[in-house]
JSON list of C-alpha atoms in Angstrom, two decimals:
[
{"chain": "A", "resi": 1, "resn": "UNK", "atom": "CA", "xyz": [-98.31, -52.37, 10.86]},
{"chain": "A", "resi": 2, "resn": "UNK", "atom": "CA", "xyz": [-97.32, -50.66, 7.65]},
{"chain": "A", "resi": 3, "resn": "UNK", "atom": "CA", "xyz": [-97.60, -47.06, 8.81]},
{"chain": "A", "resi": 4, "resn": "UNK", "atom": "CA", "xyz": [-98.87, -44.90, 11.61]},
{"chain": "A", "resi": 5, "resn": "UNK", "atom": "CA", "xyz": [-101.94, -44.26, 9.44]},
{"chain": "A", "resi": 6, "resn": "UNK", "atom": "CA", "xyz": [-102.84, -47.94, 9.98]},
{"chain": "A", "resi": 7, "resn": "UNK", "atom": "CA", "xyz": [-101.81, -47.90, 13.64]},
{"chain": "A", "resi": 8, "resn": "UNK", "atom": "CA", "xyz": [-104.23, -45.21, 14.83]},
{"chain": "A", "resi": 9, "resn": "UNK", "atom": "CA", "xyz": [-107.38, -47.01, 13.56]},
{"chain": "A", "resi": 10, "resn": "UNK", "atom": "CA", "xyz": [-106.08, -50.30, 15.01]},
{"chain": "A", "resi": 11, "resn": "UNK", "atom": "CA", "xyz": [-105.57, -48.68, 18.43]},
{"chain": "A", "resi": 12, "resn": "UNK", "atom": "CA", "xyz": [-109.08, -47.22, 18.32]},
{"chain": "A", "resi": 13, "resn": "UNK", "atom": "CA", "xyz": [-110.62, -50.52, 17.23]},
{"chain": "A", "resi": 14, "resn": "UNK", "atom": "CA", "xyz": [-108.88, -52.43, 20.02]},
{"chain": "A", "resi": 15, "resn": "UNK", "atom": "CA", "xyz": [-109.53, -49.65, 22.58]},
{"chain": "A", "resi": 16, "resn": "UNK", "atom": "CA", "xyz": [-105.86, -50.03, 23.45]},
{"chain": "A", "resi": 17, "resn": "UNK", "atom": "CA", "xyz": [-104.71, -48.26, 26.60]},
{"chain": "A", "resi": 18, "resn": "UNK", "atom": "CA", "xyz": [-101.01, -48.76, 25.91]},
{"chain": "A", "resi": 19, "resn": "UNK", "atom": "CA", "xyz": [-98.64, -48.81, 22.98]},
{"chain": "A", "resi": 20, "resn": "UNK", "atom": "CA", "xyz": [-95.03, -49.99, 23.16]},
{"chain": "A", "resi": 21, "resn": "UNK", "atom": "CA", "xyz": [-92.68, -48.95, 20.37]},
{"chain": "A", "resi": 22, "resn": "UNK", "atom": "CA", "xyz": [-89.08, -50.05, 19.87]},
{"chain": "A", "resi": 23, "resn": "UNK", "atom": "CA", "xyz": [-86.26, -47.92, 18.53]},
{"chain": "A", "resi": 24, "resn": "UNK", "atom": "CA", "xyz": [-86.04, -44.20, 18.03]},
{"chain": "A", "resi": 25, "resn": "UNK", "atom": "CA", "xyz": [-86.29, -43.17, 14.42]},
{"chain": "A", "resi": 26, "resn": "UNK", "atom": "CA", "xyz": [-88.02, -40.25, 12.73]},
{"chain": "A", "resi": 27, "resn": "UNK", "atom": "CA", "xyz": [-90.80, -42.72, 11.84]},
{"chain": "A", "resi": 28, "resn": "UNK", "atom": "CA", "xyz": [-91.28, -43.75, 15.47]},
{"chain": "A", "resi": 29, "resn": "UNK", "atom": "CA", "xyz": [-91.26, -40.14, 16.69]},
{"chain": "A", "resi": 30, "resn": "UNK", "atom": "CA", "xyz": [-93.81, -39.23, 14.00]},
{"chain": "A", "resi": 31, "resn": "UNK", "atom": "CA", "xyz": [-95.92, -42.21, 15.09]},
{"chain": "A", "resi": 32, "resn": "UNK", "atom": "CA", "xyz": [-95.79, -41.02, 18.71]},
{"chain": "A", "resi": 33, "resn": "UNK", "atom": "CA", "xyz": [-97.03, -37.58, 17.69]},
{"chain": "A", "resi": 34, "resn": "UNK", "atom": "CA", "xyz": [-99.77, -39.04, 15.48]},
{"chain": "A", "resi": 35, "resn": "UNK", "atom": "CA", "xyz": [-101.03, -41.42, 18.18]},
{"chain": "A", "resi": 36, "resn": "UNK", "atom": "CA", "xyz": [-100.97, -38.69, 20.87]},
{"chain": "A", "resi": 37, "resn": "UNK", "atom": "CA", "xyz": [-102.92, -36.39, 18.53]},
{"chain": "A", "resi": 38, "resn": "UNK", "atom": "CA", "xyz": [-105.62, -38.88, 17.56]},
{"chain": "A", "resi": 39, "resn": "UNK", "atom": "CA", "xyz": [-105.80, -41.25, 20.54]},
{"chain": "A", "resi": 40, "resn": "UNK", "atom": "CA", "xyz": [-104.81, -39.15, 23.58]},
{"chain": "A", "resi": 41, "resn": "UNK", "atom": "CA", "xyz": [-105.99, -41.78, 26.10]},
{"chain": "A", "resi": 42, "resn": "UNK", "atom": "CA", "xyz": [-103.41, -44.30, 24.84]},
{"chain": "A", "resi": 43, "resn": "UNK", "atom": "CA", "xyz": [-100.21, -44.34, 26.91]},
{"chain": "A", "resi": 44, "resn": "UNK", "atom": "CA", "xyz": [-96.99, -44.76, 24.94]},
{"chain": "A", "resi": 45, "resn": "UNK", "atom": "CA", "xyz": [-93.77, -46.41, 26.08]},
{"chain": "A", "resi": 46, "resn": "UNK", "atom": "CA", "xyz": [-90.66, -46.18, 23.91]},
{"chain": "A", "resi": 47, "resn": "UNK", "atom": "CA", "xyz": [-87.86, -48.72, 24.23]},
{"chain": "A", "resi": 48, "resn": "UNK", "atom": "CA", "xyz": [-84.62, -46.91, 23.38]},
{"chain": "A", "resi": 49, "resn": "UNK", "atom": "CA", "xyz": [-80.91, -47.67, 23.18]},
{"chain": "A", "resi": 50, "resn": "UNK", "atom": "CA", "xyz": [-80.06, -44.37, 24.89]},
{"chain": "A", "resi": 51, "resn": "UNK", "atom": "CA", "xyz": [-83.03, -43.06, 26.92]},
{"chain": "A", "resi": 52, "resn": "UNK", "atom": "CA", "xyz": [-81.23, -39.77, 27.59]},
{"chain": "A", "resi": 53, "resn": "UNK", "atom": "CA", "xyz": [-81.19, -38.66, 23.94]},
{"chain": "A", "resi": 54, "resn": "UNK", "atom": "CA", "xyz": [-82.26, -35.04, 23.50]},
{"chain": "A", "resi": 55, "resn": "UNK", "atom": "CA", "xyz": [-85.05, -35.97, 21.07]},
{"chain": "A", "resi": 56, "resn": "UNK", "atom": "CA", "xyz": [-86.48, -38.44, 23.59]},
{"chain": "A", "resi": 57, "resn": "UNK", "atom": "CA", "xyz": [-86.35, -35.99, 26.47]},
{"chain": "A", "resi": 58, "resn": "UNK", "atom": "CA", "xyz": [-88.32, -33.48, 24.37]},
{"chain": "A", "resi": 59, "resn": "UNK", "atom": "CA", "xyz": [-90.88, -36.13, 23.39]},
{"chain": "A", "resi": 60, "resn": "UNK", "atom": "CA", "xyz": [-91.28, -37.20, 27.03]},
{"chain": "A", "resi": 61, "resn": "UNK", "atom": "CA", "xyz": [-91.84, -33.62, 28.18]},
{"chain": "A", "resi": 62, "resn": "UNK", "atom": "CA", "xyz": [-94.31, -32.67, 25.47]},
{"chain": "A", "resi": 63, "resn": "UNK", "atom": "CA", "xyz": [-96.10, -35.89, 24.62]},
{"chain": "A", "resi": 64, "resn": "UNK", "atom": "CA", "xyz": [-96.70, -37.80, 27.92]},
{"chain": "A", "resi": 65, "resn": "UNK", "atom": "CA", "xyz": [-94.52, -40.66, 26.77]},
{"chain": "A", "resi": 66, "resn": "UNK", "atom": "CA", "xyz": [-92.47, -43.01, 28.95]},
{"chain": "A", "resi": 67, "resn": "UNK", "atom": "CA", "xyz": [-89.02, -44.08, 27.79]},
{"chain": "A", "resi": 68, "resn": "UNK", "atom": "CA", "xyz": [-87.16, -47.15, 29.01]},
{"chain": "A", "resi": 69, "resn": "UNK", "atom": "CA", "xyz": [-83.75, -48.56, 28.16]},
{"chain": "A", "resi": 70, "resn": "UNK", "atom": "CA", "xyz": [-83.53, -51.48, 25.77]},
{"chain": "A", "resi": 71, "resn": "UNK", "atom": "CA", "xyz": [-81.48, -53.26, 28.46]},
{"chain": "A", "resi": 72, "resn": "UNK", "atom": "CA", "xyz": [-84.21, -52.96, 31.10]},
{"chain": "A", "resi": 73, "resn": "UNK", "atom": "CA", "xyz": [-85.60, -56.09, 32.72]},
{"chain": "A", "resi": 74, "resn": "UNK", "atom": "CA", "xyz": [-89.14, -57.24, 31.98]},
{"chain": "A", "resi": 75, "resn": "UNK", "atom": "CA", "xyz": [-90.45, -56.19, 35.40]},
{"chain": "A", "resi": 76, "resn": "UNK", "atom": "CA", "xyz": [-89.07, -52.67, 34.78]},
{"chain": "A", "resi": 77, "resn": "UNK", "atom": "CA", "xyz": [-90.83, -52.51, 31.41]},
{"chain": "A", "resi": 78, "resn": "UNK", "atom": "CA", "xyz": [-94.09, -53.67, 33.00]},
{"chain": "A", "resi": 79, "resn": "UNK", "atom": "CA", "xyz": [-93.70, -51.08, 35.77]},
{"chain": "A", "resi": 80, "resn": "UNK", "atom": "CA", "xyz": [-93.09, -48.33, 33.22]},
{"chain": "A", "resi": 81, "resn": "UNK", "atom": "CA", "xyz": [-96.19, -49.31, 31.24]},
{"chain": "A", "resi": 82, "resn": "UNK", "atom": "CA", "xyz": [-98.31, -49.42, 34.40]},
{"chain": "A", "resi": 83, "resn": "UNK", "atom": "CA", "xyz": [-97.04, -46.00, 35.51]},
{"chain": "A", "resi": 84, "resn": "UNK", "atom": "CA", "xyz": [-97.98, -44.59, 32.12]},
{"chain": "A", "resi": 85, "resn": "UNK", "atom": "CA", "xyz": [-101.43, -46.13, 32.39]},
{"chain": "A", "resi": 86, "resn": "UNK", "atom": "CA", "xyz": [-101.84, -44.61, 35.86]},
{"chain": "A", "resi": 87, "resn": "UNK", "atom": "CA", "xyz": [-100.88, -41.18, 34.56]},
{"chain": "A", "resi": 88, "resn": "UNK", "atom": "CA", "xyz": [-103.22, -41.52, 31.59]},
{"chain": "A", "resi": 89, "resn": "UNK", "atom": "CA", "xyz": [-106.06, -42.58, 33.92]},
{"chain": "A", "resi": 90, "resn": "UNK", "atom": "CA", "xyz": [-105.40, -39.55, 36.10]},
{"chain": "A", "resi": 91, "resn": "UNK", "atom": "CA", "xyz": [-105.49, -37.22, 33.11]},
{"chain": "A", "resi": 92, "resn": "UNK", "atom": "CA", "xyz": [-108.99, -38.44, 32.29]},
{"chain": "A", "resi": 93, "resn": "UNK", "atom": "CA", "xyz": [-110.14, -36.91, 35.54]},
{"chain": "A", "resi": 94, "resn": "UNK", "atom": "CA", "xyz": [-112.13, -38.61, 38.21]},
{"chain": "A", "resi": 95, "resn": "UNK", "atom": "CA", "xyz": [-114.07, -40.97, 35.97]},
{"chain": "A", "resi": 96, "resn": "UNK", "atom": "CA", "xyz": [-114.43, -44.41, 37.52]},
{"chain": "A", "resi": 97, "resn": "UNK", "atom": "CA", "xyz": [-112.48, -47.17, 35.75]},
{"chain": "A", "resi": 98, "resn": "UNK", "atom": "CA", "xyz": [-114.52, -49.82, 33.91]},
{"chain": "A", "resi": 99, "resn": "UNK", "atom": "CA", "xyz": [-113.67, -52.45, 36.52]},
{"chain": "A", "resi": 100, "resn": "UNK", "atom": "CA", "xyz": [-115.40, -50.40, 39.24]},
{"chain": "A", "resi": 101, "resn": "UNK", "atom": "CA", "xyz": [-112.22, -49.65, 41.16]},
{"chain": "A", "resi": 102, "resn": "UNK", "atom": "CA", "xyz": [-111.37, -46.18, 42.44]},
{"chain": "A", "resi": 103, "resn": "UNK", "atom": "CA", "xyz": [-109.67, -43.69, 40.08]},
{"chain": "A", "resi": 104, "resn": "UNK", "atom": "CA", "xyz": [-105.89, -43.63, 40.51]},
{"chain": "A", "resi": 105, "resn": "UNK", "atom": "CA", "xyz": [-105.94, -40.00, 41.64]},
{"chain": "A", "resi": 106, "resn": "UNK", "atom": "CA", "xyz": [-108.23, -40.97, 44.55]},
{"chain": "A", "resi": 107, "resn": "UNK", "atom": "CA", "xyz": [-106.13, -43.88, 45.77]},
{"chain": "A", "resi": 108, "resn": "UNK", "atom": "CA", "xyz": [-103.77, -41.86, 47.96]},
{"chain": "A", "resi": 109, "resn": "UNK", "atom": "CA", "xyz": [-104.63, -40.96, 51.53]},
{"chain": "A", "resi": 110, "resn": "UNK", "atom": "CA", "xyz": [-104.18, -37.37, 52.70]},
{"chain": "A", "resi": 111, "resn": "UNK", "atom": "CA", "xyz": [-101.05, -38.37, 54.66]},
{"chain": "A", "resi": 112, "resn": "UNK", "atom": "CA", "xyz": [-99.56, -40.08, 51.60]},
{"chain": "A", "resi": 113, "resn": "UNK", "atom": "CA", "xyz": [-100.22, -36.95, 49.54]},
{"chain": "A", "resi": 114, "resn": "UNK", "atom": "CA", "xyz": [-98.60, -34.79, 52.24]},
{"chain": "A", "resi": 115, "resn": "UNK", "atom": "CA", "xyz": [-95.50, -37.00, 52.32]},
{"chain": "A", "resi": 116, "resn": "UNK", "atom": "CA", "xyz": [-95.22, -37.05, 48.51]},
{"chain": "A", "resi": 117, "resn": "UNK", "atom": "CA", "xyz": [-95.69, -33.27, 48.34]},
{"chain": "A", "resi": 118, "resn": "UNK", "atom": "CA", "xyz": [-92.74, -32.83, 50.70]},
{"chain": "A", "resi": 119, "resn": "UNK", "atom": "CA", "xyz": [-90.75, -35.46, 48.82]},
{"chain": "A", "resi": 120, "resn": "UNK", "atom": "CA", "xyz": [-91.27, -33.48, 45.62]},
{"chain": "A", "resi": 121, "resn": "UNK", "atom": "CA", "xyz": [-89.55, -30.50, 47.26]},
{"chain": "A", "resi": 122, "resn": "UNK", "atom": "CA", "xyz": [-86.50, -32.67, 47.95]},
{"chain": "A", "resi": 123, "resn": "UNK", "atom": "CA", "xyz": [-87.07, -33.12, 51.69]},
{"chain": "A", "resi": 124, "resn": "UNK", "atom": "CA", "xyz": [-85.41, -36.12, 53.33]},
{"chain": "A", "resi": 125, "resn": "UNK", "atom": "CA", "xyz": [-87.34, -38.75, 55.27]},
{"chain": "A", "resi": 126, "resn": "UNK", "atom": "CA", "xyz": [-86.15, -37.22, 58.55]},
{"chain": "A", "resi": 127, "resn": "UNK", "atom": "CA", "xyz": [-87.20, -33.72, 57.47]},
{"chain": "A", "resi": 128, "resn": "UNK", "atom": "CA", "xyz": [-90.64, -34.97, 56.46]},
{"chain": "A", "resi": 129, "resn": "UNK", "atom": "CA", "xyz": [-90.98, -36.81, 59.77]},
{"chain": "A", "resi": 130, "resn": "UNK", "atom": "CA", "xyz": [-90.20, -33.61, 61.69]},
{"chain": "A", "resi": 131, "resn": "UNK", "atom": "CA", "xyz": [-92.56, -31.54, 59.53]},
{"chain": "A", "resi": 132, "resn": "UNK", "atom": "CA", "xyz": [-95.56, -33.80, 60.19]},
{"chain": "A", "resi": 133, "resn": "UNK", "atom": "CA", "xyz": [-94.61, -34.98, 63.69]},
{"chain": "A", "resi": 134, "resn": "UNK", "atom": "CA", "xyz": [-94.22, -38.58, 62.52]},
{"chain": "A", "resi": 135, "resn": "UNK", "atom": "CA", "xyz": [-91.63, -41.26, 63.12]},
{"chain": "A", "resi": 136, "resn": "UNK", "atom": "CA", "xyz": [-89.23, -41.77, 60.17]},
{"chain": "A", "resi": 137, "resn": "UNK", "atom": "CA", "xyz": [-90.52, -45.36, 59.91]},
{"chain": "A", "resi": 138, "resn": "UNK", "atom": "CA", "xyz": [-94.06, -44.05, 59.46]},
{"chain": "A", "resi": 139, "resn": "UNK", "atom": "CA", "xyz": [-92.88, -41.75, 56.66]},
{"chain": "A", "resi": 140, "resn": "UNK", "atom": "CA", "xyz": [-91.17, -44.72, 54.98]},
{"chain": "A", "resi": 141, "resn": "UNK", "atom": "CA", "xyz": [-94.35, -46.82, 55.34]},
{"chain": "A", "resi": 142, "resn": "UNK", "atom": "CA", "xyz": [-96.53, -44.07, 53.88]},
{"chain": "A", "resi": 143, "resn": "UNK", "atom": "CA", "xyz": [-94.06, -43.61, 51.04]},
{"chain": "A", "resi": 144, "resn": "UNK", "atom": "CA", "xyz": [-93.91, -47.34, 50.37]},
{"chain": "A", "resi": 145, "resn": "UNK", "atom": "CA", "xyz": [-97.70, -47.51, 50.26]},
{"chain": "A", "resi": 146, "resn": "UNK", "atom": "CA", "xyz": [-97.86, -44.61, 47.78]},
{"chain": "A", "resi": 147, "resn": "UNK", "atom": "CA", "xyz": [-95.15, -46.20, 45.62]},
{"chain": "A", "resi": 148, "resn": "UNK", "atom": "CA", "xyz": [-97.20, -49.41, 45.39]},
{"chain": "A", "resi": 149, "resn": "UNK", "atom": "CA", "xyz": [-100.46, -47.60, 44.66]},
{"chain": "A", "resi": 150, "resn": "UNK", "atom": "CA", "xyz": [-98.87, -45.51, 41.90]},
{"chain": "A", "resi": 151, "resn": "UNK", "atom": "CA", "xyz": [-96.70, -48.38, 40.66]},
{"chain": "A", "resi": 152, "resn": "UNK", "atom": "CA", "xyz": [-93.68, -46.12, 40.88]},
{"chain": "A", "resi": 153, "resn": "UNK", "atom": "CA", "xyz": [-90.01, -47.09, 40.97]},
{"chain": "A", "resi": 154, "resn": "UNK", "atom": "CA", "xyz": [-89.06, -45.01, 44.02]},
{"chain": "A", "resi": 155, "resn": "UNK", "atom": "CA", "xyz": [-90.33, -42.18, 46.22]},
{"chain": "A", "resi": 156, "resn": "UNK", "atom": "CA", "xyz": [-89.28, -39.47, 43.78]},
{"chain": "A", "resi": 157, "resn": "UNK", "atom": "CA", "xyz": [-91.02, -41.24, 40.90]},
{"chain": "A", "resi": 158, "resn": "UNK", "atom": "CA", "xyz": [-94.15, -41.57, 43.08]},
{"chain": "A", "resi": 159, "resn": "UNK", "atom": "CA", "xyz": [-94.04, -37.84, 43.84]},
{"chain": "A", "resi": 160, "resn": "UNK", "atom": "CA", "xyz": [-93.67, -37.05, 40.13]},
{"chain": "A", "resi": 161, "resn": "UNK", "atom": "CA", "xyz": [-96.57, -39.32, 39.17]},
{"chain": "A", "resi": 162, "resn": "UNK", "atom": "CA", "xyz": [-98.79, -37.91, 41.93]},
{"chain": "A", "resi": 163, "resn": "UNK", "atom": "CA", "xyz": [-97.97, -34.40, 40.77]},
{"chain": "A", "resi": 164, "resn": "UNK", "atom": "CA", "xyz": [-98.83, -35.27, 37.16]},
{"chain": "A", "resi": 165, "resn": "UNK", "atom": "CA", "xyz": [-102.12, -36.77, 38.34]},
{"chain": "A", "resi": 166, "resn": "UNK", "atom": "CA", "xyz": [-102.93, -33.59, 40.24]},
{"chain": "A", "resi": 167, "resn": "UNK", "atom": "CA", "xyz": [-102.97, -35.44, 43.57]},
{"chain": "A", "resi": 168, "resn": "UNK", "atom": "CA", "xyz": [-100.39, -33.18, 45.18]}
]
């Protein structure tokens, strides 16, 4: 693509749900803003040399953009893209996906939401088990199930995604 002015119509034409951009330059950051403004349903993943850069952190917070390290493995990149798609699906409310499956926000059971809500507060597995009168193994199983459903990296990532989706 020659410019972000060409990218936005191409995304619309293809009904793209995801966009992956490499590098962090003023052009890329401008492209992120332009795509988010004109195609808000399209999830964006940036591949960056240093994911902790201040500019990237600000973009992530304000633009619903995922950032992954250039050195990440392929399965990590795929997981990041899927997590972004899940968050984007959740932001579109409770509309049913085109494939007839349940909306992402509705995938979690009440127990899974309870466990993730407590996880978001920083509670340990043992503390959550005591709070809900469950065995620690049950808490781990519920957490593992939620991680898979939300395509998260770990229990804290699952809690964050569930919170962004409005599930907890």
